[in-house]
Amino acid sequence: MSLAERLEKPHDFRPAFRRRIHEDIAEQLRDAILDGTFAPGAKLPPERELALAFHVNRTSIRDALKVLEGLRLVRIRQGDGATVQPVVDGSFDLLPAMIFRNGRIDLKVVRDMGEVVRPALYEMARLALDRATAGQAGDLRSLSAKMADKTLDPELRAAAAHDILVVVSDMTGNRVWQMLARRVRALLASAPLRETRQRLPRDFSALSALVEECLKKRAARRSDEALAALRRAIDWLGADLETRERNSDFKGLGTLSPSNKESSP
């Protein structure tokens, strides 16, 4: 059976068009794997067949497969082709595409990520308030002002919001927290989540108000209240998309169809 016969919409491939063609091919194959078109243990179609489907040469297909191998979505063996791997064995770099692809948000992945990341960031916030310097508090206030400025482009305000995590991590003086916060910032700034923000716009002034509340409580030496405000800010950054799952105003959003099963081949 040919590749064209095996694939059904929305996974029919289109000709690659991006300047770096292999990246576009890799993204399409990645999404097909995440959506379950190619299950764990299955072989991707041969290079020749993929080249015909994407209207490219086999070099572009090989380069795309190397990208998938780097994401640990496939295992490539000489003479055996590319074998799909379980998503749970994949790279963290898959998370943005797992959350948003093919114009839809996977709300279950959002919830899963929140269960893991949010408690860790809560502990980071506690340490940050214990160890913060006056200068770092000033950095938070500057970011708060940017978030509250409605004349700025929404993505600039979003960038300031994401920088909150980095400043808070710097307040801890812990390099592991600093690395984690920068990784989360990169995830939030990724193209799929940028698309999510455009579909689910939010008022960054609300986050600014939480940061200001935290700073005021800290200055008044009301540590517990300052920590509570900072943790609410972290909740806000999580975007709590779960509550929007039931919001009928956001048409076209919802949980994606079952993706790559988590069982090993």
PDB file of C-alpha atoms in Angstrom:
ATOM      1  CA  MET A   1       0.000   0.000   0.000  1.00  0.00           C
ATOM      2  CA  SER A   2       1.371   3.409  -0.947  1.00  0.00           C
ATOM      3  CA  LEU A   3       1.939   6.293   1.475  1.00  0.00           C
ATOM      4  CA  ALA A   4      -0.885   8.250  -0.147  1.00  0.00           C
ATOM      5  CA  GLU A   5      -3.295   5.376   0.476  1.00  0.00           C
ATOM      6  CA  ARG A   6      -2.217   4.966   4.089  1.00  0.00           C
ATOM      7  CA  LEU A   7      -2.661   8.593   5.071  1.00  0.00           C
ATOM      8  CA  GLU A   8      -5.996  10.246   5.681  1.00  0.00           C
ATOM      9  CA  LYS A   9      -6.773  13.896   6.377  1.00  0.00           C
ATOM     10  CA  PRO A  10      -5.599  15.942   8.290  1.00  0.00           C
ATOM     11  CA  HIS A  11      -2.318  14.038   7.867  1.00  0.00           C
ATOM     12  CA  ASP A  12      -2.016  14.168   4.080  1.00  0.00           C
ATOM     13  CA  PHE A  13       1.306  15.850   3.500  1.00  0.00           C
ATOM     14  CA  ARG A  14       1.604  19.083   1.530  1.00  0.00           C
ATOM     15  CA  PRO A  15       4.649  20.141  -0.466  1.00  0.00           C
ATOM     16  CA  ALA A  16       7.294  21.674   1.816  1.00  0.00           C
ATOM     17  CA  PHE A  17       7.665  25.408   1.357  1.00  0.00           C
ATOM     18  CA  ARG A  18       9.884  26.754   4.116  1.00  0.00           C
ATOM     19  CA  ARG A  19      13.350  28.166   3.382  1.00  0.00           C
ATOM     20  CA  ARG A  20      14.867  25.236   5.253  1.00  0.00           C
ATOM     21  CA  ILE A  21      12.745  22.567   3.642  1.00  0.00           C
ATOM     22  CA  HIS A  22      13.840  19.713   5.881  1.00  0.00           C
ATOM     23  CA  GLU A  23      12.531  21.547   8.973  1.00  0.00           C
ATOM     24  CA  ASP A  24       9.076  21.827   7.439  1.00  0.00           C
ATOM     25  CA  ILE A  25       9.132  18.131   6.552  1.00  0.00           C
ATOM     26  CA  ALA A  26      10.291  17.224  10.062  1.00  0.00           C
ATOM     27  CA  GLU A  27       7.433  19.242  11.594  1.00  0.00           C
ATOM     28  CA  GLN A  28       4.826  17.533   9.439  1.00  0.00           C
ATOM     29  CA  LEU A  29       6.187  14.081  10.251  1.00  0.00           C
ATOM     30  CA  ARG A  30       6.455  15.000  13.927  1.00  0.00           C
ATOM     31  CA  ASP A  31       2.792  16.035  14.031  1.00  0.00           C
ATOM     32  CA  ALA A  32       1.744  12.860  12.214  1.00  0.00           C
ATOM     33  CA  ILE A  33       3.569  10.812  14.863  1.00  0.00           C
ATOM     34  CA  LEU A  34       2.084  12.821  17.741  1.00  0.00           C
ATOM     35  CA  ASP A  35      -1.403  12.417  16.289  1.00  0.00           C
ATOM     36  CA  GLY A  36      -0.997   8.655  16.016  1.00  0.00           C
ATOM     37  CA  THR A  37      -0.754   8.282  12.241  1.00  0.00           C
ATOM     38  CA  PHE A  38       2.484   6.393  12.870  1.00  0.00           C
ATOM     39  CA  ALA A  39       2.327   4.386  16.094  1.00  0.00           C
ATOM     40  CA  PRO A  40       5.284   3.394  18.297  1.00  0.00           C
ATOM     41  CA  GLY A  41       7.104   0.475  16.728  1.00  0.00           C
ATOM     42  CA  ALA A  42       5.877   1.336  13.231  1.00  0.00           C
ATOM     43  CA  LYS A  43       8.266   2.139  10.425  1.00  0.00           C
ATOM     44  CA  LEU A  44       8.071   5.469   8.655  1.00  0.00           C
ATOM     45  CA  PRO A  45       7.673   5.141   4.874  1.00  0.00           C
ATOM     46  CA  PRO A  46      10.905   4.664   2.909  1.00  0.00           C
ATOM     47  CA  GLU A  47      12.912   7.740   1.923  1.00  0.00           C
ATOM     48  CA  ARG A  48      11.929   7.376  -1.724  1.00  0.00           C
ATOM     49  CA  GLU A  49       8.226   7.309  -0.863  1.00  0.00           C
ATOM     50  CA  LEU A  50       8.521  10.307   1.461  1.00  0.00           C
ATOM     51  CA  ALA A  51      10.463  12.255  -1.175  1.00  0.00           C
ATOM     52  CA  LEU A  52       7.611  11.713  -3.632  1.00  0.00           C
ATOM     53  CA  ALA A  53       4.989  12.720  -1.030  1.00  0.00           C
ATOM     54  CA  PHE A  54       6.787  15.974  -0.154  1.00  0.00           C
ATOM     55  CA  HIS A  55       8.032  16.733  -3.696  1.00  0.00           C
ATOM     56  CA  VAL A  56      11.644  16.990  -2.537  1.00  0.00           C
ATOM     57  CA  ASN A  57      14.881  15.072  -2.960  1.00  0.00           C
ATOM     58  CA  ARG A  58      16.007  12.311  -0.621  1.00  0.00           C
ATOM     59  CA  THR A  59      18.668  14.529   0.970  1.00  0.00           C
ATOM     60  CA  SER A  60      15.930  16.748   2.433  1.00  0.00           C
ATOM     61  CA  ILE A  61      14.153  13.635   3.759  1.00  0.00           C
ATOM     62  CA  ARG A  62      17.353  12.366   5.400  1.00  0.00           C
ATOM     63  CA  ASP A  63      17.915  15.749   7.043  1.00  0.00           C
ATOM     64  CA  ALA A  64      14.312  15.763   8.315  1.00  0.00           C
ATOM     65  CA  LEU A  65      14.719  12.271   9.759  1.00  0.00           C
ATOM     66  CA  LYS A  66      17.846  13.432  11.597  1.00  0.00           C
ATOM     67  CA  VAL A  67      15.732  16.152  13.233  1.00  0.00           C
ATOM     68  CA  LEU A  68      13.201  13.540  14.369  1.00  0.00           C
ATOM     69  CA  GLU A  69      16.034  11.373  15.646  1.00  0.00           C
ATOM     70  CA  GLY A  70      17.328  14.350  17.647  1.00  0.00           C
ATOM     71  CA  LEU A  71      13.875  14.675  19.201  1.00  0.00           C
ATOM     72  CA  ARG A  72      14.056  10.945  19.994  1.00  0.00           C
ATOM     73  CA  LEU A  73      10.828  10.364  18.082  1.00  0.00           C
ATOM     74  CA  VAL A  74      12.436   7.821  15.765  1.00  0.00           C
ATOM     75  CA  ARG A  75      15.313   5.346  15.892  1.00  0.00           C
ATOM     76  CA  ILE A  76      17.267   5.092  12.656  1.00  0.00           C
ATOM     77  CA  ARG A  77      19.258   2.000  11.771  1.00  0.00           C
ATOM     78  CA  GLN A  78      21.155   1.427   8.566  1.00  0.00           C
ATOM     79  CA  GLY A  79      19.136  -0.851   6.323  1.00  0.00           C
ATOM     80  CA  ASP A  80      16.168  -0.871   8.715  1.00  0.00           C
ATOM     81  CA  GLY A  81      14.738   2.608   8.172  1.00  0.00           C
ATOM     82  CA  ALA A  82      13.210   4.869  10.843  1.00  0.00           C
ATOM     83  CA  THR A  83      11.209   3.250  13.655  1.00  0.00           C
ATOM     84  CA  VAL A  84       8.777   5.395  15.657  1.00  0.00           C
ATOM     85  CA  GLN A  85       9.492   5.620  19.401  1.00  0.00           C
ATOM     86  CA  PRO A  86       7.021   6.274  22.270  1.00  0.00           C
ATOM     87  CA  VAL A  87       6.493   9.955  23.006  1.00  0.00           C
ATOM     88  CA  VAL A  88       7.435   9.407  26.654  1.00  0.00           C
ATOM     89  CA  ASP A  89      10.962   8.611  25.463  1.00  0.00           C
ATOM     90  CA  GLY A  90      11.116  11.862  23.485  1.00  0.00           C
ATOM     91  CA  SER A  91      12.839  15.173  24.108  1.00  0.00           C
ATOM     92  CA  PHE A  92      11.357  17.994  26.191  1.00  0.00           C
ATOM     93  CA  ASP A  93      11.585  20.024  22.988  1.00  0.00           C
ATOM     94  CA  LEU A  94       8.445  18.160  21.869  1.00  0.00           C
ATOM     95  CA  LEU A  95       6.281  19.859  24.503  1.00  0.00           C
ATOM     96  CA  PRO A  96       5.303  22.955  22.476  1.00  0.00           C
ATOM     97  CA  ALA A  97       4.086  20.821  19.570  1.00  0.00           C
ATOM     98  CA  MET A  98       2.345  18.432  21.966  1.00  0.00           C
ATOM     99  CA  ILE A  99       0.407  21.393  23.381  1.00  0.00           C
ATOM    100  CA  PHE A 100      -0.494  23.090  20.102  1.00  0.00           C
ATOM    101  CA  ARG A 101      -0.500  21.619  16.598  1.00  0.00           C
ATOM    102  CA  ASN A 102      -2.775  21.505  13.572  1.00  0.00           C
ATOM    103  CA  GLY A 103      -4.603  24.582  14.900  1.00  0.00           C
ATOM    104  CA  ARG A 104      -5.723  22.919  18.137  1.00  0.00           C
ATOM    105  CA  ILE A 105      -4.701  22.945  21.796  1.00  0.00           C
ATOM    106  CA  ASP A 106      -4.253  19.669  23.645  1.00  0.00           C
ATOM    107  CA  LEU A 107      -5.650  20.614  27.030  1.00  0.00           C
ATOM    108  CA  LYS A 108      -4.654  17.325  28.632  1.00  0.00           C
ATOM    109  CA  VAL A 109      -0.976  18.010  27.921  1.00  0.00           C
ATOM    110  CA  VAL A 110      -1.401  21.494  29.403  1.00  0.00           C
ATOM    111  CA  ARG A 111      -2.806  19.974  32.579  1.00  0.00           C
ATOM    112  CA  ASP A 112      -0.084  17.335  32.678  1.00  0.00           C
ATOM    113  CA  MET A 113       2.609  19.983  32.381  1.00  0.00           C
ATOM    114  CA  GLY A 114       1.004  22.089  35.106  1.00  0.00           C
ATOM    115  CA  GLU A 115       0.967  19.135  37.511  1.00  0.00           C
ATOM    116  CA  VAL A 116       4.727  18.791  37.129  1.00  0.00           C
ATOM    117  CA  VAL A 117       5.964  22.368  36.772  1.00  0.00           C
ATOM    118  CA  ARG A 118       3.703  24.324  39.117  1.00  0.00           C
ATOM    119  CA  PRO A 119       4.688  22.681  42.446  1.00  0.00           C
ATOM    120  CA  ALA A 120       8.372  23.084  41.537  1.00  0.00           C
ATOM    121  CA  LEU A 121       7.895  26.773  40.774  1.00  0.00           C
ATOM    122  CA  TYR A 122       6.035  27.221  44.069  1.00  0.00           C
ATOM    123  CA  GLU A 123       9.143  26.059  45.929  1.00  0.00           C
ATOM    124  CA  MET A 124      11.312  28.311  43.785  1.00  0.00           C
ATOM    125  CA  ALA A 125       9.108  31.266  44.761  1.00  0.00           C
ATOM    126  CA  ARG A 126       9.526  30.494  48.470  1.00  0.00           C
ATOM    127  CA  LEU A 127      13.308  30.464  48.233  1.00  0.00           C
ATOM    128  CA  ALA A 128      13.314  33.577  46.059  1.00  0.00           C
ATOM    129  CA  LEU A 129      11.480  35.685  48.619  1.00  0.00           C
ATOM    130  CA  ASP A 130      13.798  34.478  51.376  1.00  0.00           C
ATOM    131  CA  ARG A 131      16.937  35.392  49.432  1.00  0.00           C
ATOM    132  CA  ALA A 132      15.980  38.350  47.229  1.00  0.00           C
ATOM    133  CA  THR A 133      18.009  41.561  47.146  1.00  0.00           C
ATOM    134  CA  ALA A 134      16.601  45.060  46.789  1.00  0.00           C
ATOM    135  CA  GLY A 135      17.964  45.235  43.253  1.00  0.00           C
ATOM    136  CA  GLN A 136      16.149  42.092  42.211  1.00  0.00           C
ATOM    137  CA  ALA A 137      12.911  43.428  43.661  1.00  0.00           C
ATOM    138  CA  GLY A 138      13.470  46.466  41.453  1.00  0.00           C
ATOM    139  CA  ASP A 139      13.825  44.193  38.409  1.00  0.00           C
ATOM    140  CA  LEU A 140      10.454  42.667  39.206  1.00  0.00           C
ATOM    141  CA  ARG A 141       8.903  46.119  39.465  1.00  0.00           C
ATOM    142  CA  SER A 142      10.304  47.095  36.050  1.00  0.00           C
ATOM    143  CA  LEU A 143       8.845  43.984  34.451  1.00  0.00           C
ATOM    144  CA  SER A 144       5.543  44.674  36.182  1.00  0.00           C
ATOM    145  CA  ALA A 145       5.433  48.118  34.594  1.00  0.00           C
ATOM    146  CA  LYS A 146       5.963  46.627  31.131  1.00  0.00           C
ATOM    147  CA  MET A 147       3.190  44.102  31.648  1.00  0.00           C
ATOM    148  CA  ALA A 148       0.802  46.850  32.713  1.00  0.00           C
ATOM    149  CA  ASP A 149       1.607  49.060  29.692  1.00  0.00           C
ATOM    150  CA  LYS A 150      -1.261  48.473  27.269  1.00  0.00           C
ATOM    151  CA  THR A 151       0.450  50.550  24.577  1.00  0.00           C
ATOM    152  CA  LEU A 152       3.071  47.835  24.120  1.00  0.00           C
ATOM    153  CA  ASP A 153       2.735  44.964  21.671  1.00  0.00           C
ATOM    154  CA  PRO A 154       1.111  41.963  23.410  1.00  0.00           C
ATOM    155  CA  GLU A 155       4.137  39.770  22.728  1.00  0.00           C
ATOM    156  CA  LEU A 156       6.435  42.324  24.400  1.00  0.00           C
ATOM    157  CA  ARG A 157       4.184  42.231  27.433  1.00  0.00           C
ATOM    158  CA  ALA A 158       4.231  38.427  27.275  1.00  0.00           C
ATOM    159  CA  ALA A 159       8.032  38.454  27.135  1.00  0.00           C
ATOM    160  CA  ALA A 160       8.111  40.580  30.287  1.00  0.00           C
ATOM    161  CA  ALA A 161       5.773  38.084  31.955  1.00  0.00           C
ATOM    162  CA  HIS A 162       8.056  35.190  31.044  1.00  0.00           C
ATOM    163  CA  ASP A 163      11.066  37.113  32.334  1.00  0.00           C
ATOM    164  CA  ILE A 164       9.371  37.121  35.748  1.00  0.00           C
ATOM    165  CA  LEU A 165      10.272  33.444  36.081  1.00  0.00           C
ATOM    166  CA  VAL A 166      13.922  34.144  35.269  1.00  0.00           C
ATOM    167  CA  VAL A 167      14.218  36.998  37.748  1.00  0.00           C
ATOM    168  CA  VAL A 168      12.560  34.912  40.458  1.00  0.00           C
ATOM    169  CA  SER A 169      14.982  32.066  39.751  1.00  0.00           C
ATOM    170  CA  ASP A 170      17.922  34.493  39.937  1.00  0.00           C
ATOM    171  CA  MET A 171      16.641  35.593  43.338  1.00  0.00           C
ATOM    172  CA  THR A 172      17.183  32.053  44.648  1.00  0.00           C
ATOM    173  CA  GLY A 173      20.870  32.074  43.700  1.00  0.00           C
ATOM    174  CA  ASN A 174      20.425  28.405  42.767  1.00  0.00           C
ATOM    175  CA  ARG A 175      21.826  27.509  39.350  1.00  0.00           C
ATOM    176  CA  VAL A 176      19.491  24.544  38.916  1.00  0.00           C
ATOM    177  CA  TRP A 177      16.444  26.769  39.449  1.00  0.00           C
ATOM    178  CA  GLN A 178      17.974  29.304  37.053  1.00  0.00           C
ATOM    179  CA  MET A 179      18.387  26.659  34.364  1.00  0.00           C
ATOM    180  CA  LEU A 180      14.849  25.331  34.892  1.00  0.00           C
ATOM    181  CA  ALA A 181      13.284  28.797  34.751  1.00  0.00           C
ATOM    182  CA  ARG A 182      15.085  29.622  31.513  1.00  0.00           C
ATOM    183  CA  ARG A 183      13.898  26.353  30.012  1.00  0.00           C
ATOM    184  CA  VAL A 184      10.310  27.121  30.988  1.00  0.00           C
ATOM    185  CA  ARG A 185      10.679  30.650  29.547  1.00  0.00           C
ATOM    186  CA  ALA A 186      11.869  29.184  26.240  1.00  0.00           C
ATOM    187  CA  LEU A 187       8.876  26.850  26.224  1.00  0.00           C
ATOM    188  CA  LEU A 188       6.449  29.716  26.855  1.00  0.00           C
ATOM    189  CA  ALA A 189       8.083  31.771  24.082  1.00  0.00           C
ATOM    190  CA  SER A 190       7.869  28.964  21.519  1.00  0.00           C
ATOM    191  CA  ALA A 191       5.851  29.434  18.328  1.00  0.00           C
ATOM    192  CA  PRO A 192       3.066  26.983  19.264  1.00  0.00           C
ATOM    193  CA  LEU A 193       2.435  28.717  22.593  1.00  0.00           C
ATOM    194  CA  ARG A 194       2.624  32.115  20.927  1.00  0.00           C
ATOM    195  CA  GLU A 195      -0.207  30.915  18.696  1.00  0.00           C
ATOM    196  CA  THR A 196      -2.068  29.748  21.798  1.00  0.00           C
ATOM    197  CA  ARG A 197      -1.784  33.240  23.323  1.00  0.00           C
ATOM    198  CA  GLN A 198      -3.175  34.784  20.159  1.00  0.00           C
ATOM    199  CA  ARG A 199      -6.176  32.491  20.341  1.00  0.00           C
ATOM    200  CA  LEU A 200      -6.623  32.927  24.106  1.00  0.00           C
ATOM    201  CA  PRO A 201      -5.661  36.565  24.768  1.00  0.00           C
ATOM    202  CA  ARG A 202      -5.109  37.552  28.381  1.00  0.00           C
ATOM    203  CA  ASP A 203      -4.793  40.816  30.286  1.00  0.00           C
ATOM    204  CA  PHE A 204      -1.216  41.099  31.537  1.00  0.00           C
ATOM    205  CA  SER A 205      -2.306  43.892  33.846  1.00  0.00           C
ATOM    206  CA  ALA A 206      -3.735  41.197  36.134  1.00  0.00           C
ATOM    207  CA  LEU A 207      -0.308  39.582  36.426  1.00  0.00           C
ATOM    208  CA  SER A 208       1.281  42.976  37.000  1.00  0.00           C
ATOM    209  CA  ALA A 209      -1.106  43.581  39.894  1.00  0.00           C
ATOM    210  CA  LEU A 210      -0.102  40.273  41.507  1.00  0.00           C
ATOM    211  CA  VAL A 211       3.591  41.124  41.238  1.00  0.00           C
ATOM    212  CA  GLU A 212       2.964  44.557  42.782  1.00  0.00           C
ATOM    213  CA  GLU A 213       0.969  42.949  45.589  1.00  0.00           C
ATOM    214  CA  CYS A 214       3.838  40.556  46.275  1.00  0.00           C
ATOM    215  CA  LEU A 215       6.386  43.381  46.415  1.00  0.00           C
ATOM    216  CA  LYS A 216       4.224  45.468  48.750  1.00  0.00           C
ATOM    217  CA  LYS A 217       3.626  42.554  51.132  1.00  0.00           C
ATOM    218  CA  ARG A 218       7.334  41.748  51.151  1.00  0.00           C
ATOM    219  CA  ALA A 219       8.250  45.366  51.925  1.00  0.00           C
ATOM    220  CA  ALA A 220       5.764  45.247  54.808  1.00  0.00           C
ATOM    221  CA  ARG A 221       7.456  42.022  56.038  1.00  0.00           C
ATOM    222  CA  ARG A 222       4.276  40.038  55.542  1.00  0.00           C
ATOM    223  CA  SER A 223       6.125  37.063  54.110  1.00  0.00           C
ATOM    224  CA  ASP A 224       3.257  34.585  53.944  1.00  0.00           C
ATOM    225  CA  GLU A 225       1.045  37.021  52.055  1.00  0.00           C
ATOM    226  CA  ALA A 226       3.902  37.949  49.707  1.00  0.00           C
ATOM    227  CA  LEU A 227       4.494  34.282  48.933  1.00  0.00           C
ATOM    228  CA  ALA A 228       0.787  33.691  48.328  1.00  0.00           C
ATOM    229  CA  ALA A 229       0.709  36.567  45.826  1.00  0.00           C
ATOM    230  CA  LEU A 230       3.804  35.298  44.021  1.00  0.00           C
ATOM    231  CA  ARG A 231       2.343  31.806  43.799  1.00  0.00           C
ATOM    232  CA  ARG A 232      -0.846  33.248  42.317  1.00  0.00           C
ATOM    233  CA  ALA A 233       1.360  34.953  39.730  1.00  0.00           C
ATOM    234  CA  ILE A 234       2.881  31.575  38.893  1.00  0.00           C
ATOM    235  CA  ASP A 235      -0.621  30.142  38.538  1.00  0.00           C
ATOM    236  CA  TRP A 236      -1.435  32.974  36.152  1.00  0.00           C
ATOM    237  CA  LEU A 237       1.649  32.215  34.060  1.00  0.00           C
ATOM    238  CA  GLY A 238       0.430  28.632  33.797  1.00  0.00           C
ATOM    239  CA  ALA A 239      -2.398  30.091  31.710  1.00  0.00           C
ATOM    240  CA  ASP A 240      -4.852  27.685  33.422  1.00  0.00           C
ATOM    241  CA  LEU A 241      -6.263  26.626  30.071  1.00  0.00           C
ATOM    242  CA  GLU A 242      -8.239  23.929  31.861  1.00  0.00           C
ATOM    243  CA  THR A 243     -10.866  26.486  32.862  1.00  0.00           C
ATOM    244  CA  ARG A 244     -11.195  27.590  29.226  1.00  0.00           C
ATOM    245  CA  GLU A 245     -11.965  24.110  27.985  1.00  0.00           C
ATOM    246  CA  ARG A 246     -15.598  24.791  28.823  1.00  0.00           C
ATOM    247  CA  ASN A 247     -15.640  28.306  27.369  1.00  0.00           C
ATOM    248  CA  SER A 248     -17.775  28.162  24.234  1.00  0.00           C
ATOM    249  CA  ASP A 249     -16.469  31.548  23.080  1.00  0.00           C
ATOM    250  CA  PHE A 250     -13.204  29.902  21.984  1.00  0.00           C
ATOM    251  CA  LYS A 251     -14.361  27.969  18.926  1.00  0.00           C
ATOM    252  CA  GLY A 252     -11.956  25.658  17.202  1.00  0.00           C
ATOM    253  CA  LEU A 253     -10.107  24.817  20.405  1.00  0.00           C
ATOM    254  CA  GLY A 254     -10.143  21.581  22.297  1.00  0.00           C
ATOM    255  CA  THR A 255      -8.347  18.396  23.094  1.00  0.00           C
ATOM    256  CA  LEU A 256      -6.682  16.752  20.142  1.00  0.00           C
ATOM    257  CA  SER A 257      -7.456  13.233  19.071  1.00  0.00           C
ATOM    258  CA  PRO A 258      -5.517  10.484  20.884  1.00  0.00           C
ATOM    259  CA  SER A 259      -1.835  10.873  20.138  1.00  0.00           C
ATOM    260  CA  ASN A 260       1.098   8.497  20.026  1.00  0.00           C
ATOM    261  CA  LYS A 261       0.355   5.752  22.561  1.00  0.00           C
ATOM    262  CA  GLU A 262       2.744   5.481  25.464  1.00  0.00           C
ATOM    263  CA  SER A 263       3.387   1.749  25.212  1.00  0.00           C
ATOM    264  CA  SER A 264       6.742   0.551  24.025  1.00  0.00           C
ATOM    265  CA  PRO A 265       6.886  -1.487  20.834  1.00  0.00           C
TER     266      PRO A 265
END
